mmCIF file of C-alpha atoms and ligand atoms in Angstrom:
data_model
loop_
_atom_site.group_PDB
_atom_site.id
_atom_site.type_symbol
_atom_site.label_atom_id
_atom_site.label_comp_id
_atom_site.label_asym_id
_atom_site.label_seq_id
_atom_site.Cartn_x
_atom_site.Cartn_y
_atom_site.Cartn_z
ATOM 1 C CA UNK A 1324 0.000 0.000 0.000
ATOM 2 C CA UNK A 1325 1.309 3.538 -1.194
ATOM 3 C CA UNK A 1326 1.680 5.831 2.103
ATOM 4 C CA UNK A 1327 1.833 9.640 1.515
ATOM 5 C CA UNK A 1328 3.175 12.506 3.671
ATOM 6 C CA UNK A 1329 3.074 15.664 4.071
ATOM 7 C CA UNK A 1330 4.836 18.630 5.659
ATOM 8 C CA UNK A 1331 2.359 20.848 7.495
ATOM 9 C CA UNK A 1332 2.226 23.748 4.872
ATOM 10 C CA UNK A 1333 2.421 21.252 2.057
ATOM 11 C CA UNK A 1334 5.255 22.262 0.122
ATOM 12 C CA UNK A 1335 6.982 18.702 1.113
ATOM 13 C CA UNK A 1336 4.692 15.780 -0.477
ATOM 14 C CA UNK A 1337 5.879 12.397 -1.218
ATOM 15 C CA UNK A 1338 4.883 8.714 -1.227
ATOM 16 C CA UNK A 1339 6.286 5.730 0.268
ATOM 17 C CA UNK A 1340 6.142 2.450 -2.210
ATOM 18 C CA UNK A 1341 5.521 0.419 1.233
ATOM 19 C CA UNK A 1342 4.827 1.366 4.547
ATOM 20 C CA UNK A 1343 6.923 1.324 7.354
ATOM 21 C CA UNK A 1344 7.319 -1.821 9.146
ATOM 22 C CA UNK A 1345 8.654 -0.033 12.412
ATOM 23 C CA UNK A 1346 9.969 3.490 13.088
ATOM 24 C CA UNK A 1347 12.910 4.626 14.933
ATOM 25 C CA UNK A 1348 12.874 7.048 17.680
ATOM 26 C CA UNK A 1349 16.629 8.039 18.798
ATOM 27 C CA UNK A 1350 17.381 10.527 21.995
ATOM 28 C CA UNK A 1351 20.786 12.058 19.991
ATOM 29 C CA UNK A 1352 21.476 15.611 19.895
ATOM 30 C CA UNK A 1353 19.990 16.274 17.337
ATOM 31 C CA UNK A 1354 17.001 13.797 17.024
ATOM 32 C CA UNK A 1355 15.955 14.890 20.649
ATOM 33 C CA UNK A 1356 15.587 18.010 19.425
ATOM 34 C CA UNK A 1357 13.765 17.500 16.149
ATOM 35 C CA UNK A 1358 11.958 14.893 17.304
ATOM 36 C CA UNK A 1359 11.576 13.114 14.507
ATOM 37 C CA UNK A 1360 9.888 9.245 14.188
ATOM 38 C CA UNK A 1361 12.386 7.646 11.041
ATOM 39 C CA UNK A 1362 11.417 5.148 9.011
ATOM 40 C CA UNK A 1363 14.536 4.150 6.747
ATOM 41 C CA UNK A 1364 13.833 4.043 2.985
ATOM 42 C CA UNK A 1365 16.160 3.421 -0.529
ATOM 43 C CA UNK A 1366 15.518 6.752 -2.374
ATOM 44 C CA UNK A 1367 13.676 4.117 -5.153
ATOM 45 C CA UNK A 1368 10.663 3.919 -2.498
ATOM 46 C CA UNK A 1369 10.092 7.644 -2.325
ATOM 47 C CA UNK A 1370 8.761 9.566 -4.666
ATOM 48 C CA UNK A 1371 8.487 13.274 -4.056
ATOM 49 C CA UNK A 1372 5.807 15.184 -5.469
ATOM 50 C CA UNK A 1373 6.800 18.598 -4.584
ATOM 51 C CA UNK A 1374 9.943 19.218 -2.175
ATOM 52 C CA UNK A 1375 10.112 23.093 -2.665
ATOM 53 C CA UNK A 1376 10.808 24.264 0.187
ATOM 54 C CA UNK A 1377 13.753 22.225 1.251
ATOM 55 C CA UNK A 1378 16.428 23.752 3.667
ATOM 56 C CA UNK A 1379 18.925 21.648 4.833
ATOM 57 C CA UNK A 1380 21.175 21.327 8.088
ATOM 58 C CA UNK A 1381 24.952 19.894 8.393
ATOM 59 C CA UNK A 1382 26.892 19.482 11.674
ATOM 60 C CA UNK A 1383 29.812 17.674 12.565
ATOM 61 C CA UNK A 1384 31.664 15.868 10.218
ATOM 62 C CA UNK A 1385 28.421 16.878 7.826
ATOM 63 C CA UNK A 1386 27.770 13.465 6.428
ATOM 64 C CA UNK A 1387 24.388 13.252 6.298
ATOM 65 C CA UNK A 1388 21.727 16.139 5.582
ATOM 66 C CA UNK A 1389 18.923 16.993 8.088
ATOM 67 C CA UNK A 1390 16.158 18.275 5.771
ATOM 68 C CA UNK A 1391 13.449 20.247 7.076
ATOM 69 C CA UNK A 1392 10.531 22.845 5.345
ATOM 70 C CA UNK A 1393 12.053 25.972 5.260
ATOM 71 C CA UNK A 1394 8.371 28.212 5.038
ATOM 72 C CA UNK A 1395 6.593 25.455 7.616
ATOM 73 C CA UNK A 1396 9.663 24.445 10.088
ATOM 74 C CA UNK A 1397 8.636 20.792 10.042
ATOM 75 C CA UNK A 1398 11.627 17.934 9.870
ATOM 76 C CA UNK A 1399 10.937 16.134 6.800
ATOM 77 C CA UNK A 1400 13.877 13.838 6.178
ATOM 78 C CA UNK A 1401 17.296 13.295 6.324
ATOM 79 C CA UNK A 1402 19.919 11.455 3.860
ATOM 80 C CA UNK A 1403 22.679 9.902 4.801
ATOM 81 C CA UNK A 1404 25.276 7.564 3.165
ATOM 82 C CA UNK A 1405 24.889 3.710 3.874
ATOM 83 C CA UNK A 1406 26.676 2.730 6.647
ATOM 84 C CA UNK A 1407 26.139 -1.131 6.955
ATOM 85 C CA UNK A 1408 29.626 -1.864 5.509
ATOM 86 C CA UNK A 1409 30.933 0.214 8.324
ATOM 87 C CA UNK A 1410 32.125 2.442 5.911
ATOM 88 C CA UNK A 1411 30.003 5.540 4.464
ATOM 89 C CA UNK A 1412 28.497 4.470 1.155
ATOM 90 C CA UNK A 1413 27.501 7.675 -0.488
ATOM 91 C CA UNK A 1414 26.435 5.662 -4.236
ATOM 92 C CA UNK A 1415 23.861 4.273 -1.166
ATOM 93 C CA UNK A 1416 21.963 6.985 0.491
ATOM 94 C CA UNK A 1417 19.255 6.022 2.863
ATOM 95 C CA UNK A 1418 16.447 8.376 3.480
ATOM 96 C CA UNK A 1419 14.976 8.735 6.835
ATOM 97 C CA UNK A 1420 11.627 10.229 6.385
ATOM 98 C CA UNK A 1421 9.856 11.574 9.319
ATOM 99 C CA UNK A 1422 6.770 9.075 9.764
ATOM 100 C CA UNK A 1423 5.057 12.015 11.733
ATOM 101 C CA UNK A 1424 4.581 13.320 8.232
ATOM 102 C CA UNK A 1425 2.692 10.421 7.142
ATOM 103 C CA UNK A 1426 -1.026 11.618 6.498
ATOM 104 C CA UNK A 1427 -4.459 9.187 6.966
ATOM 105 C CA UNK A 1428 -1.326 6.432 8.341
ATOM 106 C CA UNK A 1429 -1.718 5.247 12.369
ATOM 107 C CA UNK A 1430 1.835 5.551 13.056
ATOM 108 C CA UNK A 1431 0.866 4.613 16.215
ATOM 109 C CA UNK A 1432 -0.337 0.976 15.411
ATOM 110 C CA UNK A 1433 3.557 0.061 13.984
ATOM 111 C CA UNK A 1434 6.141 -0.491 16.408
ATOM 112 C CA UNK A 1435 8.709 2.188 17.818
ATOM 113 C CA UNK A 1436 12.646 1.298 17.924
ATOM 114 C CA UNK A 1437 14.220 3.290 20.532
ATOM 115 C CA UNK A 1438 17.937 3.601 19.611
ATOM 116 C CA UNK A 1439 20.828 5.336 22.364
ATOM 117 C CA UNK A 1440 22.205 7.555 19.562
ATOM 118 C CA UNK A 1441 23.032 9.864 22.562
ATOM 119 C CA UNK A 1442 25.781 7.131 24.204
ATOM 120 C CA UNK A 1443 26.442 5.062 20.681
ATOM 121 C CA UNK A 1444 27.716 7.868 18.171
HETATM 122 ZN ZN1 ZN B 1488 6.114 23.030 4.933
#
């Protein structure tokens, strides 16, 4: 089933091929901040409709990008290289769309991962 999000002023639209089997919540600087719910997507399972307000945020070492609506404030996603060889894959981005976004979707009836980005990274 194709689940679509939204950012609240609508300039970020897009569409998931599948829906999320679980979302991640993670208490990291910056996640506990944004508070974001991610659910981890290949950039082939998103399709965006209309991403015209983008603004995006690099820290750190400035890997990955924080993405957020620039006219509505909302976190929309972030994109980050894969890491599962250890090593940052950047011809393998992961998107982590924020599942709050997700519109007419019970994000509430799929289970949360709570990850201890705070103490692990
Ligand atoms: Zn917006």
């Amino acid at each position: 089933m194709i689940v679509k999000g939204s950012c609240h002023c609508g300039a970020t639209r897009f569409e998931l091929a599948v829906e999320p089997e679980s979302v991640t919540e993670c208490n990291c600087s910056i996640c506990s901040k944004r508070g974001g719910l991610w659910a981890y997507y290949s950039p082939a399972d998103v399709t965006f409709a209309c991403d015209d307000a983008k603004a995006t945020y690099r820290w750190g070492a400035e890997i990955g990008a924080h993405n957020f609506c620039a006219r509505c404030g909302c976190t929309t996603y972030g994109e980050f290289p894969n890491f599962s060889s250890g090593e940052p894959d950047y011809d393998r981005p992961t998107l982590s769309i924020n599942a709050r976004l997700l519109d007419d979707y019970d994000i509430a009836s799929i289970p949360v991962e709570r990850i201890d980005g705070k103490n692990a990274w």
